[in-house]
Coordinates of C-alpha atoms in Angstrom, one line a residue:
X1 CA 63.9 -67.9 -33.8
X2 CA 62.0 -71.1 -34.8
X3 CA 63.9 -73.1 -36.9
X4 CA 62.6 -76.4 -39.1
X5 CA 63.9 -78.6 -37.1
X6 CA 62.0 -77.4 -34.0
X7 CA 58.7 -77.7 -36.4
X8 CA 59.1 -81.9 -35.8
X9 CA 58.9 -81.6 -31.8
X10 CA 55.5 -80.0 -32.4
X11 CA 52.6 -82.8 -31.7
X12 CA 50.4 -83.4 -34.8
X13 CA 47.7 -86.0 -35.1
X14 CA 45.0 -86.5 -37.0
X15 CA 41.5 -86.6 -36.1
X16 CA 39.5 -87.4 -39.4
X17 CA 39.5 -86.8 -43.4
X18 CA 38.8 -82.8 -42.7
X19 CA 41.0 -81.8 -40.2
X20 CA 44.4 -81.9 -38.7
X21 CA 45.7 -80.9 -35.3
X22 CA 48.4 -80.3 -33.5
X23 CA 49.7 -79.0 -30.0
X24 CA 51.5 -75.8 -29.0
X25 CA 52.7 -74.7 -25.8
X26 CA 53.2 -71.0 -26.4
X27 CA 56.4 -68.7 -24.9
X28 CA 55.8 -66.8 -22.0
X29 CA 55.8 -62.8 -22.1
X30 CA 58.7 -61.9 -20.0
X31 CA 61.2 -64.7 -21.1
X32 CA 65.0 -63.7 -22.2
X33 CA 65.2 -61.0 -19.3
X34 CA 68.9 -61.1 -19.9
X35 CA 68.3 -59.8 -23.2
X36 CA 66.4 -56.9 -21.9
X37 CA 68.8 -56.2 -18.8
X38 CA 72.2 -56.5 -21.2
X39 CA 70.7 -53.6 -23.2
X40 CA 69.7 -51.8 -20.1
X41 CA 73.0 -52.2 -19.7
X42 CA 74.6 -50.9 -22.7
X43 CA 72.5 -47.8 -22.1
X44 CA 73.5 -46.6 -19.1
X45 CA 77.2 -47.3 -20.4
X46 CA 76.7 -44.9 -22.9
X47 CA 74.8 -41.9 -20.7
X48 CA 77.9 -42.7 -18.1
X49 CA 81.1 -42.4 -20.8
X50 CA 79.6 -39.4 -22.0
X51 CA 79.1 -38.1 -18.3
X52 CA 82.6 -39.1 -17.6
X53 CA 84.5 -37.5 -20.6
X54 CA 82.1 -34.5 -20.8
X55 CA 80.2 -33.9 -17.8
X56 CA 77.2 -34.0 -19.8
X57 CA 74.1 -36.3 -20.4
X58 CA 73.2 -35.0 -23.9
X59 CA 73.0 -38.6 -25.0
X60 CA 70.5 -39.3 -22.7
X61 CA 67.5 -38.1 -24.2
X62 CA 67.8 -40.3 -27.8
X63 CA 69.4 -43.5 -25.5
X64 CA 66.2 -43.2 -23.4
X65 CA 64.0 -42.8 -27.1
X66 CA 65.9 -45.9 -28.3
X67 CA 65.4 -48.3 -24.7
X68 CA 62.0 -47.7 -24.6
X69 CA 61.3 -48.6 -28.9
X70 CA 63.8 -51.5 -27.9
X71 CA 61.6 -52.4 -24.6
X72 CA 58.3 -52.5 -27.1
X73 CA 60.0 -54.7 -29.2
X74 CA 61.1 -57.3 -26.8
X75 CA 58.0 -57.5 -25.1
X76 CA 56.8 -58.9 -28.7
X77 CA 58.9 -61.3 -29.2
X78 CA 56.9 -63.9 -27.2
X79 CA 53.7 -63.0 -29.1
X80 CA 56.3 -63.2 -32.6
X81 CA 57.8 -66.4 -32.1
X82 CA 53.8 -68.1 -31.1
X83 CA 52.8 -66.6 -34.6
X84 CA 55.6 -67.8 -36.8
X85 CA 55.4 -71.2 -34.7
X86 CA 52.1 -71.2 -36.1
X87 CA 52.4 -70.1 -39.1
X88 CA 55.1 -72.7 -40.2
X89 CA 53.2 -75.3 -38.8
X90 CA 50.0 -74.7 -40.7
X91 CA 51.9 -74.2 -43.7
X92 CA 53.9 -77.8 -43.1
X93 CA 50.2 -79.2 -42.4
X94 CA 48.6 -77.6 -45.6
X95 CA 50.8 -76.9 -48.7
X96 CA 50.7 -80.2 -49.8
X97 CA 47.0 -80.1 -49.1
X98 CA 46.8 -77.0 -51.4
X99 CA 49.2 -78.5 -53.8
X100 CA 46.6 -81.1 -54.0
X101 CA 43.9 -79.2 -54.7
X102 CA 45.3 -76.6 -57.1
X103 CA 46.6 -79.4 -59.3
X104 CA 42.9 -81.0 -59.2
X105 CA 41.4 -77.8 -61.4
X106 CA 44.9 -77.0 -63.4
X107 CA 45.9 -73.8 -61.9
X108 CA 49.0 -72.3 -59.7
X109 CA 49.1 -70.9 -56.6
X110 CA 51.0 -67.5 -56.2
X111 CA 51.2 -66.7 -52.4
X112 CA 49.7 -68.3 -49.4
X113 CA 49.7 -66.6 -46.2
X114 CA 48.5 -67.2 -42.4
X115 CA 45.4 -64.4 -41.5
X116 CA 43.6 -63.4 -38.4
X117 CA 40.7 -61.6 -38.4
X118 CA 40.8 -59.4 -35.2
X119 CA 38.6 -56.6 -33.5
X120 CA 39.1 -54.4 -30.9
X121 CA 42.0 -52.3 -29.4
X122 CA 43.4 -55.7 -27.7
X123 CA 43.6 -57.6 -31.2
X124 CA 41.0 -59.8 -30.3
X125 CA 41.4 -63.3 -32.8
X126 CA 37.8 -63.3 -34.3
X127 CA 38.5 -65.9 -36.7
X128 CA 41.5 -67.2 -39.0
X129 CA 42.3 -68.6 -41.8
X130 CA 45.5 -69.6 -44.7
X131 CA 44.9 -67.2 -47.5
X132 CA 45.9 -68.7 -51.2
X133 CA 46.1 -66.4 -54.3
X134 CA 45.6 -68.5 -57.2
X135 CA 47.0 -67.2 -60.7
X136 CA 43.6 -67.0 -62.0
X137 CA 42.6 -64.1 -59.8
X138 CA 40.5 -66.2 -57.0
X139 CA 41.6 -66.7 -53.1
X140 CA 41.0 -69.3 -51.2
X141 CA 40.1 -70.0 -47.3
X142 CA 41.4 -72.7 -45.7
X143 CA 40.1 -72.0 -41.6
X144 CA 41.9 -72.9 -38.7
X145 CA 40.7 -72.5 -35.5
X146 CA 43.1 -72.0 -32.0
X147 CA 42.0 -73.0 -28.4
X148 CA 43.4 -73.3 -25.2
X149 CA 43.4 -76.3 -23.0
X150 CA 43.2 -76.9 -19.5
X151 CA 47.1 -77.1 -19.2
X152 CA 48.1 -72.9 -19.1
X153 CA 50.1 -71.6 -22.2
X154 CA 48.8 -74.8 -24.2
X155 CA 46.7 -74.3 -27.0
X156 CA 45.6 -76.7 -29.4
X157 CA 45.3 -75.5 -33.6
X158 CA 42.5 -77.5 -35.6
X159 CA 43.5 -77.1 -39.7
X160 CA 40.6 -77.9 -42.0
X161 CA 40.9 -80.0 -45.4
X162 CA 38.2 -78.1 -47.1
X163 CA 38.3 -74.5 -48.9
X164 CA 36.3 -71.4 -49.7
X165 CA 36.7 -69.6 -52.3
X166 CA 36.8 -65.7 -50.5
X167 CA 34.5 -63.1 -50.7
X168 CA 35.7 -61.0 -48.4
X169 CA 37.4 -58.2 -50.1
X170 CA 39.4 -57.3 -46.9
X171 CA 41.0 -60.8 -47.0
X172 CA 41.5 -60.2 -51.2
X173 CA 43.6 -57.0 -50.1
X174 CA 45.6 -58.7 -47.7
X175 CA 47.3 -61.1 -50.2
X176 CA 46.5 -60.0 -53.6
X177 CA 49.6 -58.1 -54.8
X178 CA 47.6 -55.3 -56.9
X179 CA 47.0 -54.0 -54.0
X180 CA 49.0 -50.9 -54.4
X181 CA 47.3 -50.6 -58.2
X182 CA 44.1 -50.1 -56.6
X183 CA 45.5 -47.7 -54.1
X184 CA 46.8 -45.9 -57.1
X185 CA 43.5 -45.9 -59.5
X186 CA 41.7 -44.7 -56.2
X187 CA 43.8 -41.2 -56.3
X188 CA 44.3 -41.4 -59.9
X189 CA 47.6 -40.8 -59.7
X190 CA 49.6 -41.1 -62.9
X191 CA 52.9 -42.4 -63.9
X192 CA 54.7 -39.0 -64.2
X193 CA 52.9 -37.6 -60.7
X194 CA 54.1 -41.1 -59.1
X195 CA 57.7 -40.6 -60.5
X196 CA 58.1 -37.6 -59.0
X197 CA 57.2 -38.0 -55.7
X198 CA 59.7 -41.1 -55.6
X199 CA 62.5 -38.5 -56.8
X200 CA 61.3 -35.5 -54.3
X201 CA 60.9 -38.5 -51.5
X202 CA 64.2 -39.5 -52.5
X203 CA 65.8 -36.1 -52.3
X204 CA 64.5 -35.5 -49.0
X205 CA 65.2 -38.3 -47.2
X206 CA 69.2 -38.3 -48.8
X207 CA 69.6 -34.5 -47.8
X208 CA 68.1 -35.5 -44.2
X209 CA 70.8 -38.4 -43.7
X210 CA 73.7 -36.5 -45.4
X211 CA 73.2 -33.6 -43.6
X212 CA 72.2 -35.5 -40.3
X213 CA 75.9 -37.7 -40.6
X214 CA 77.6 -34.0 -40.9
X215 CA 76.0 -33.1 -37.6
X216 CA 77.1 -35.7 -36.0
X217 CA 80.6 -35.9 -36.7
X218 CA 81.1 -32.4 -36.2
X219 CA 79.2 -32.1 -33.1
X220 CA 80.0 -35.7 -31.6
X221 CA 83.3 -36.2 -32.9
X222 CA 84.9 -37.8 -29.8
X223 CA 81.4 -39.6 -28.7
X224 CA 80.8 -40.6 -32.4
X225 CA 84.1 -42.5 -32.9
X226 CA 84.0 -44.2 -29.0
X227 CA 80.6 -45.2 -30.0
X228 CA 81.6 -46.8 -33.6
X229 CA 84.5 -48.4 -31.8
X230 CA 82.5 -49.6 -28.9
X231 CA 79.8 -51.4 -31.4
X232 CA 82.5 -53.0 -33.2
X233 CA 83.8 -54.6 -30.5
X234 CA 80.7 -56.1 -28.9
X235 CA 80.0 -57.2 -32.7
X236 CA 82.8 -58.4 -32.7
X237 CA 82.4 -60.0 -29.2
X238 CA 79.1 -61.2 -30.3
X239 CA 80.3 -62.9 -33.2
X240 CA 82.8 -65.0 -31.3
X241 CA 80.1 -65.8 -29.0
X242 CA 78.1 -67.6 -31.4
X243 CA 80.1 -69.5 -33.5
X244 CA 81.2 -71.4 -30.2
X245 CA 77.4 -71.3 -28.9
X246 CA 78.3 -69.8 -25.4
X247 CA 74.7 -69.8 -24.2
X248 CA 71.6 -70.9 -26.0
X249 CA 69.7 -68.0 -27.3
X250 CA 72.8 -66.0 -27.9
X251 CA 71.6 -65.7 -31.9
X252 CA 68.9 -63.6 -30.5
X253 CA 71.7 -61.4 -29.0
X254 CA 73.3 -61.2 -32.5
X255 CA 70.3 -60.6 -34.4
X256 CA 69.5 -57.2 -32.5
X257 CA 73.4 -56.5 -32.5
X258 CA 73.7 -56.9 -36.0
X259 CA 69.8 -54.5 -36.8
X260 CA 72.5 -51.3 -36.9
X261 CA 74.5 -52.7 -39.9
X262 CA 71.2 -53.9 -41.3
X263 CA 69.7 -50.3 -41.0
X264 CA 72.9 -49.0 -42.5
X265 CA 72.7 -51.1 -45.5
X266 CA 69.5 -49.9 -45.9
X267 CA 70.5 -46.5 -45.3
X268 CA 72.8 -46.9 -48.1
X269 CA 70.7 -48.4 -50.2
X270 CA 68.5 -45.6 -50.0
X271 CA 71.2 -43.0 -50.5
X272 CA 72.5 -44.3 -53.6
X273 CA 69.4 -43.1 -56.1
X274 CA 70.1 -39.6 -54.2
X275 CA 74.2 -39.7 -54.7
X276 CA 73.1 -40.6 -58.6
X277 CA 70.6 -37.5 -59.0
X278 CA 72.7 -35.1 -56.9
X279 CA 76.1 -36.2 -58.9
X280 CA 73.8 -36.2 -62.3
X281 CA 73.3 -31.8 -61.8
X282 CA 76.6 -31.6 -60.3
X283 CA 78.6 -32.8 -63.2
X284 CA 75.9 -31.1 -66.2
X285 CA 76.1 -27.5 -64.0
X286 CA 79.8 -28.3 -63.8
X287 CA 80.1 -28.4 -67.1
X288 CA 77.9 -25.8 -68.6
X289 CA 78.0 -23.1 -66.2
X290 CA 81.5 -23.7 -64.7
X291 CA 83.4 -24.2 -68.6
X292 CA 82.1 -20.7 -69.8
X293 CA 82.8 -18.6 -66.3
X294 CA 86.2 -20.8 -66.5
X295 CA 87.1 -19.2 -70.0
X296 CA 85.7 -15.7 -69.5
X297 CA 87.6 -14.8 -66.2
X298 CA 90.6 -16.5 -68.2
X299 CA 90.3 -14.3 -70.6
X300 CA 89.6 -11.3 -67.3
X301 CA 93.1 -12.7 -66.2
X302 CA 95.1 -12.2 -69.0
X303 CA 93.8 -9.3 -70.3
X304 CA 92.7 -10.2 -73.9
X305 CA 89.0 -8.7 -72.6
X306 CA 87.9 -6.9 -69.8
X307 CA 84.4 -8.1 -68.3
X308 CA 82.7 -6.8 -65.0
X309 CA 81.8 -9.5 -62.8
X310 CA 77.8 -8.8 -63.4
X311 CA 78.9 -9.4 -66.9
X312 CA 80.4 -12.6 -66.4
X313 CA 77.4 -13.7 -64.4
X314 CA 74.8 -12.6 -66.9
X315 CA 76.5 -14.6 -69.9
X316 CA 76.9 -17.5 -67.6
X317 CA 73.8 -18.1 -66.5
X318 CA 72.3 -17.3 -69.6
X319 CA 74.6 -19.5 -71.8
X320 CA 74.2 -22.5 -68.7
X321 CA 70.4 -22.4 -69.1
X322 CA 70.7 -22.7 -72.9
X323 CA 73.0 -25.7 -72.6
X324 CA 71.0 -27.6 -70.1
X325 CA 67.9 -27.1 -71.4
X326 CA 67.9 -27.1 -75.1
X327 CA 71.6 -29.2 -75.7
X328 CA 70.5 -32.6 -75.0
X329 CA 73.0 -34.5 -76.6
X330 CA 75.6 -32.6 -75.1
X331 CA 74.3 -32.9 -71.4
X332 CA 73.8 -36.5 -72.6
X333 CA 77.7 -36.5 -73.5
X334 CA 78.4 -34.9 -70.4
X335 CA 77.0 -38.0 -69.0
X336 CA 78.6 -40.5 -70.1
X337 CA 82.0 -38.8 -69.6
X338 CA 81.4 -39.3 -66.1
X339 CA 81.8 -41.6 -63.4
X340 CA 77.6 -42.3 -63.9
X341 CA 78.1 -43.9 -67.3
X342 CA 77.4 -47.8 -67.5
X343 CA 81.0 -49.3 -67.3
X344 CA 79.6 -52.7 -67.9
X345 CA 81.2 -54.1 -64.7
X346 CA 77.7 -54.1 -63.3
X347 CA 73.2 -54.7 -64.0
X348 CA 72.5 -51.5 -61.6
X349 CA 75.4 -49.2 -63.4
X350 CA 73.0 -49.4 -67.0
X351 CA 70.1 -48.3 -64.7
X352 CA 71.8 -45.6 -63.2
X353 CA 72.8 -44.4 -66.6
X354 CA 69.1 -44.7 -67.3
X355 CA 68.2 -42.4 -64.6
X356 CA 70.7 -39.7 -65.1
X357 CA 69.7 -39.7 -68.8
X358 CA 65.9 -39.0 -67.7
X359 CA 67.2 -36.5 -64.9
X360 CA 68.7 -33.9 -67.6
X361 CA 66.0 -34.6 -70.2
X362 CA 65.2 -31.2 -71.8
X363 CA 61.4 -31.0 -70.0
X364 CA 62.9 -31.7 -66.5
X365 CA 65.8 -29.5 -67.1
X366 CA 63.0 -26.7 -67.9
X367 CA 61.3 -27.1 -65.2
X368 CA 63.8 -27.2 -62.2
X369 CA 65.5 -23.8 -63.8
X370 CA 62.2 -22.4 -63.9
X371 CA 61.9 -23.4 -60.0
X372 CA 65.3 -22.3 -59.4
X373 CA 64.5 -18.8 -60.9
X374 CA 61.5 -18.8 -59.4
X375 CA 62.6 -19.1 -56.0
X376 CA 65.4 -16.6 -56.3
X377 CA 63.6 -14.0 -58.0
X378 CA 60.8 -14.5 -55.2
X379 CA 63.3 -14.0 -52.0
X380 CA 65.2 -11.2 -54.3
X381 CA 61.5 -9.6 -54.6
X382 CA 60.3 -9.8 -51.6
X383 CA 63.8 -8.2 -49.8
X384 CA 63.6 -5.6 -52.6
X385 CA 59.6 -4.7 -51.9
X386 CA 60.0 -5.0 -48.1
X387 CA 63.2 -3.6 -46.7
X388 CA 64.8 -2.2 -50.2
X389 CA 67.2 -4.6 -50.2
X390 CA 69.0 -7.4 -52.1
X391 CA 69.6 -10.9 -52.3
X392 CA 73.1 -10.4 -53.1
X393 CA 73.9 -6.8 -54.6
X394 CA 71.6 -4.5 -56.7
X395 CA 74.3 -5.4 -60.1
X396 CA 74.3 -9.1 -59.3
X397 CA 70.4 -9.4 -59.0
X398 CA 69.7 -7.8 -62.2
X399 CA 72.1 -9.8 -63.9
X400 CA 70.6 -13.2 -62.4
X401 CA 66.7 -11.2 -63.6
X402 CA 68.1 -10.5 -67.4
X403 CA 69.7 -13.9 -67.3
X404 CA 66.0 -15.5 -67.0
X405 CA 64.4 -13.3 -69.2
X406 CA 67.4 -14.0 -72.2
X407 CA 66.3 -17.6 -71.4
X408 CA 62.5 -17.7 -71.4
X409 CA 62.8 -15.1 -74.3
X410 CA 65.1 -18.4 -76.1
X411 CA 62.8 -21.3 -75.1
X412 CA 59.5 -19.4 -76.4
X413 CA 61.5 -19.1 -79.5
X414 CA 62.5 -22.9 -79.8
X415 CA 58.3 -23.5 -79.0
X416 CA 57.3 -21.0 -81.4
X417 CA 59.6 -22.3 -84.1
X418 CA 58.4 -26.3 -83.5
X419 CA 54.7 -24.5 -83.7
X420 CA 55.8 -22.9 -87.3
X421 CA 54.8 -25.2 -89.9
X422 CA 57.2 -24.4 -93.2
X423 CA 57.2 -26.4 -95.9
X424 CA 60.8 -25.6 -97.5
X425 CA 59.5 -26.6 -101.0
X426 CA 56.2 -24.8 -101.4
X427 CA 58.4 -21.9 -100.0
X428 CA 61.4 -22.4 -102.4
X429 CA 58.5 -22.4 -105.3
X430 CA 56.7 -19.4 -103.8
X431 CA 60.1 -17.8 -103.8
X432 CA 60.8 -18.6 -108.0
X433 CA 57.6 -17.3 -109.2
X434 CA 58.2 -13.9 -106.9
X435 CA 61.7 -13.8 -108.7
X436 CA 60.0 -14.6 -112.1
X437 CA 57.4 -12.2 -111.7
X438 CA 59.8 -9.7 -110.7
X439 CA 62.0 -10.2 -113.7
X440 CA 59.0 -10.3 -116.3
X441 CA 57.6 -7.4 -114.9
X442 CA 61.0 -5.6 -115.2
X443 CA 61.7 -7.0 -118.3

């Protein structure tokens, strides 16, 4: 890794008022072969534990997968380092340049960032350039050009002074951070459609790891833990290593040591929006489907009423629905009364609260019952239509069928009453004439 104080040994001179230069000698493609062969290494350890407890080689297959994405990525680091060399280097050369210049006309610069313009299925350099994104909207150019010398692996980088304001809208894309806007307004995507994709992305990906973590320990449970334990102590290992700087380099070692707990963190990262919406459901359906089958087979238990279990079904679901759907301050209370409510220890815990007050807003509440219904009463139909079967049992299928229709039959009501438009006093008037009337006519 190129660190500041490696930036100095780098030859810089000056040739006139519009450019700078400066010399590089760039890293060779096969350099840090130990780094290559201690992973090499580390793989056939695995492949020959496993082979040793289990006679098998079932490990051998992914450790293969993982060598070879590890192989690509070392032969890169050569070309990696060159670039960020570079990068740095034209950055130490031209920010204050920049600075300069930006101050000159009264505006701020944003982001700046090194660009190569390539073609070609070998990335051939066509030109290059420091991109600056300016607040009022414009990007500049500020060209560099790279050539090699005479000596091998020596190439000399010319910066230019002077600055174009860009026209090339691939350039503009590059840096400018609306990028993603204009990715957006091209599939017209809106807010809500955006949302949920996030939450379905989110859902899929947390089911894939939880589910993928369960098959893993149950399946590799001796192989799982010698592996944990083996990582560990080379982390460990590789720690001790570089705080007494065995061998030079040895931070590269610790870098690709340490890209597990960085993937993990992520990982985690990741699965804590899913833990929120899953544990969201959990504790709502908890509540208002498990609190009314809790008091009804109570009741079944000590004999104050006697209920079938279709019975008990039927009024649960139906009486669940209602709850979730239409109750909103009680699934909102339901909440809060739960481990997801902002404790006001910490910033994330009020925007997890946020997020599990959206989840069980009436509309989305509506709609994933709907789905769930949907789906059941789909499989149920198709078993029935097919093979004159059921999901479940004959009883238990019609109770879950009279369940949904008690609750679409309730939420047309709650529309049509919002649609109704009674005015209470013209009605109460209406209603004192018609008794008037009545009387007079009587009378």
């Amino acid at each position: 890794m190129m660190r500041k104080k490696d930036i100095r040994k780098v030859e810089k001179w000056k040739t006139s008022k519009l450019s700078m230069h400066f010399r590089l000698a760039k890293r060779g493609l096969f350099e840090n072969m130990w780094l290559n062969l201690f992973v090499l290494f580390l793989s056939v350890v695995v492949c020959g534990l496993e082979f040793g407890l289990n006679r098998s080689l079932y490990s051998f297959v992914p450790v293969s997968i993982l060598y070879c994405v590890f192989f690509l990525w070392w032969l890169g680091i050569p070309e990696r380092d060159n670039d960020t060399i570079v990068s740095m280097v034209i950055h130490d050369i031209l920010d204050d340049i920049v600075e300069q210049d930006v101050r000159a006309i009264g505006t701020n610069v944003i982001k700046s960032m090194v660009n190569y313009d390539t073609k070609g299925t070998y990335g051939i350099i066509t030109a290059s350039c420091l991109l600056v994104l300016l607040d009022n909207g414009d990007v500049w150019e500020y060209p560099f050009d790279c050539r090699e010398t005479e000596s091998k692996g020596v190439y000399v980088v010319e910066c230019k002074r002077d600055y174009t304001v860009s026209t090339n809208q691939q350039h503009i894309r590059k840096i400018n951070p609306k990028c993603w806007n204009r990715f957006n307004e091209c599939f017209k995507l809106s807010k809500r459609t955006l949302l949920g994709g996030l939450l379905a992305t989110i859902i899929i990906v947390g089911c894939l790891i939880f589910f993928g973590s369960c098959y893993l320990v149950t399946h590799f449970k001796w192989q799982y833990v010698l592996v944990v334990f083996g990582y560990v102590c080379i982390y460990i290992m590789m720690k001790w290593l570089s705080r007494r700087r065995v061998r030079r380099g040895m931070h590269i070692v610790e870098n690709v040591i340490s890209l597990p707990i960085v993937v993990f963190y992520l990982l985690v990262q990741f699965v804590m929006p899913f833990i929120t919406i899953v544990g969201t459901y959990f504790f709502v359906v908890l509540f208002a489907f498990g609190l009314p089958a809790t008091i009804l087979i109570g009741f079944n238990h000590f004999g104050w009423l006697a209920f079938r279990l279709e019975t008990i079904i039927f009024v649960v679901f139906t009486m669940g629905s209602i709850i979730c759907s239409h109750c909103y301050g009680i699934t909102k209370w339901i909440v809060r009364s739960t481990p997801l409510r902002d404790w006001g220890n910490h910033t994330y815990e009020s925007y997890r609260e946020q997020l599990a007050i959206y989840l069980i807003h009436p509309s989305n509440v509506v709609f994933l019952l709907y789905l769930i219904y949907f789906v059941f009463l789909l499989i149920s139909g198709y078993l029935q239509v097919e093979n004159g079967n059921y999901l479940i049992s004959k009883e238990i299928d019609e109770s879950v069928l009279k369940a949904f229709l008690v609750f679409i039959a309730f939420t047309n009501m709650r529309i049509k009453a919002k649609d109704a438009e009674f005015d209470v006093l013209e009605l109460y008037q209406r209603t004192l004439k018609h008794l008037y009337m009545m009387s007079k006519y009587t009378l």
